[in-house]
Amino acid sequence: MKQIVLVPRKLPSIPIEAEVISPEIFSGKNIEEIKELQVWNGNCKRKLGDFFSVKGVKSEDPNETHIVIQGDVSRVKYIGKEMRSGKITINGNAGMHLADEMKGGEIIVNGDAADWVATEMRGGTLKIKGNAGNMLASAHPGSERGMKEGIIIVEGNAASSLARKMRRGTIIIYGDIGDHAGSQMIAGTIICLGNIGRRPGALMKRGTIIVYGKAESILPTFIYDATYQPTFIRFYLKNLKEKLNVKLPAEMFNGDYERFHGDIAEDGKGEILLFKRKP
Amino acid sequence: MGKVLKDVVCSFCGCLCDNLEIAVENGKINPVSRACKVSISRFVNYNKDRVPYPMIREKGGLVKTSLDEAINKAAEILSRANWPLIYGLSSSVCEAHRKCVELAELVGGVIDQTATVCHAPTILAFQEIGEIHATLGEIKNRSDLVIFWGCNPLDAHLNHFVRYSVTPKGLYISKGRKDRTVVAVDVRETRTTRVADIFLRIEPGKDYELLSVLRALINGKEIDLDKVAGVSMEEIRELAEKMVNCRYGVIFFGLGLTMSRGKHYNVMAALSLVRDLNKKTRFVIIPMRGHYNVKGAGVVLGWQTGYPFAVDFSRGYPRYGPGEFSAVNLLANGEVDAALILAADPAANFPVSASKHLARIPTVVIDPKISMTSLIADVVIPSAVSGIEAEGTAYRMDGVPIRLRKIIDPEPGVLADSEVLQLIIDRVKGVR
Ligand code: SF4
């Protein structure tokens, strides 16, 4: 892959909107052309080169384009919006609307991510080494569906309203998750290796939430079914481990899970699987 | 006693009582009848703590200036800003809201209104689930089951009980209070819960659980628990039955629901419950809005920009960003670089980090009265009190627009909010 390296200068406190930071847009352009790309800072149109130094090698193919951001871009919004291919690595914290409607390719954040990341993601892979903010992988306000496809791995915690209206895809959170994860979920899978906050799966129709740690509360409209060893979990986790290199505790593979179905205030075909520790 | 005016509207709370009798004599206003005690003090004290004249900040202090100078300075601040914020609105009239939207678009800023700190979760939930709605007149004439959830009208909307919801006789409620069952749901005892026929005291932050269980019950699902949210299943079943068997039910809800843990999810649960109840009977739901025209601010913003609050114009067209473009967050994160505050007091009500930033950036305040925010502002422009010294339109909490009257003249040279805003707009455009 050919690398283009962006180093932020001292960024203003008014956020920058830079949907141009995307492999499709960078490919086919030389460094000078990339510096000229237009970004927004408040109500002013500015150039990418005003805020970043740009170095690297021109690439003709977006699949072969790797954008590396060296530094904190927590006030830069819309990085990787609608990207389809290639790769973005952020060595620092990432701002709002990262991976907005991302369709393919890969984004790695070696830091924390702000609120509203991977909204309505449609494909590709997003890895966050630090913590994620609120509304990760959710739907835009007023929209029918959240994340539609793809894989998200967060090594830290995720805040509240994770995967609201999720339709398909896989989300793995190594740490804890806040309140209302998977609310109004339509399908898809969320795996929480830490603890999960209040009301997971509120108003969910279908989909699966697997919790290895503790749940702060399960809604009264989730009905306990049984404690069992779901066969699919073994295959599913094995796949995640082998294909995506997800680090999973060994006891998860063959352990007991308490199954709840709900939310019976809605269709009630969703499920929460709570790992049961051996006494 | 001087001239007595009939059917005066009280522009204080979301009830917008429009049947007051007011006496005016020698520049003094005395409510004669039907005004509640909050309203009386508002009318009697309308001339206290007024901004005496236009002021601008010079060498650290606010000094007297001409209106013209103040308008110039305000226009300069807003047009120079890279991302200004326009905030407040709910205690002004719709005519001023329209000007605020125009100004926000002109200067490429964000416009947000006080709903952002009270009923924003309600608006978000309306957008998700929908709203089954009625006017307060309908409630008065028809409602035989009245539920107050997380609100205390007997202390906050004093005339609500007698004018709309509990005691008045109506078309199908011939005996008034006797024909209505009043239910209160709250985490603590209040004046409202004390007069209710049924009081469900719930554990804090458990509204969602109770609402979703009610919903499951009315949909014929069984819940195998003894207690939910600290309330026995027996009581919950009884309430569910009352809801299904009433002729016309209503839920009024307040900040107890919208601002407790769960926020818009709580309201979504309430709206979904009401939606499902309509398969069996007639049921509506109305938020108890606080400031007299906070409803109108949402209506005007919705009509003009497509979105009810947290709207950004920085890219030339309106974009909606609850959280992202909410005044508190923008200020607390230090993202905006100038502000215009219309008839609100964020410096007093916002978290410290937000008011600190407000003090740092150039701020314009348009307000009839001195507020904390006016003390930290760089430009302060006095305006007439809407509904007393200026007319205009306001929306009652149920969405009924009501025309406010002018009952007394303002001091010479004091303009209405919308007139001040128009001057700023003209100056920004360079027109004059
Ligand atoms: S209830 Fe509200 S609108 Fe009515 S008189 Fe009292 S303060 Fe005014």
CSV table of N, CA and C and ligand atoms in Angstrom, one decimal, chain B residues 10 12-13 15-17 36 39 158-159, ligand 1:
chain,number,residue,atom,x,y,z
B,10,CYS,N,-51.5,35.5,29.8
B,10,CYS,CA,-50.3,35.6,30.6
B,10,CYS,C,-49.2,34.9,29.9
B,12,PHE,N,-46.2,33.7,30.8
B,12,PHE,CA,-45.2,33.2,31.6
B,12,PHE,C,-44.9,31.7,31.5
B,13,CYS,N,-45.9,30.8,31.7
B,13,CYS,CA,-45.6,29.4,31.6
B,13,CYS,C,-46.4,28.9,30.4
B,15,CYS,N,-48.9,27.2,30.0
B,15,CYS,CA,-50.3,27.2,30.0
B,15,CYS,C,-51.0,28.3,29.2
B,16,LEU,N,-50.2,29.4,29.1
B,16,LEU,CA,-50.7,30.6,28.3
B,16,LEU,C,-52.1,30.9,28.6
B,17,CYS,N,-52.5,31.0,29.9
B,17,CYS,CA,-53.9,31.4,30.3
B,17,CYS,C,-54.3,32.6,29.6
B,36,CYS,N,-52.6,33.3,38.3
B,36,CYS,CA,-52.1,32.5,39.4
B,36,CYS,C,-51.0,33.4,40.1
B,39,SER,N,-48.0,34.5,38.1
B,39,SER,CA,-48.4,35.4,37.1
B,39,SER,C,-48.6,36.8,37.7
B,158,LEU,N,-49.6,26.5,37.6
B,158,LEU,CA,-50.6,26.6,38.7
B,158,LEU,C,-52.0,26.5,38.3
B,159,ASN,N,-52.3,27.1,37.1
B,159,ASN,CA,-53.7,27.1,36.6
B,159,ASN,C,-54.1,25.8,35.8
C,1,SF4,S1,-50.7,29.0,35.0
C,1,SF4,FE1,-49.0,29.9,33.8
C,1,SF4,S2,-49.9,31.0,32.1
C,1,SF4,FE2,-51.5,30.6,33.6
C,1,SF4,S3,-51.6,32.4,34.9
C,1,SF4,FE3,-50.2,31.0,35.9
C,1,SF4,S4,-48.1,31.5,35.1
C,1,SF4,FE4,-49.6,32.4,33.8
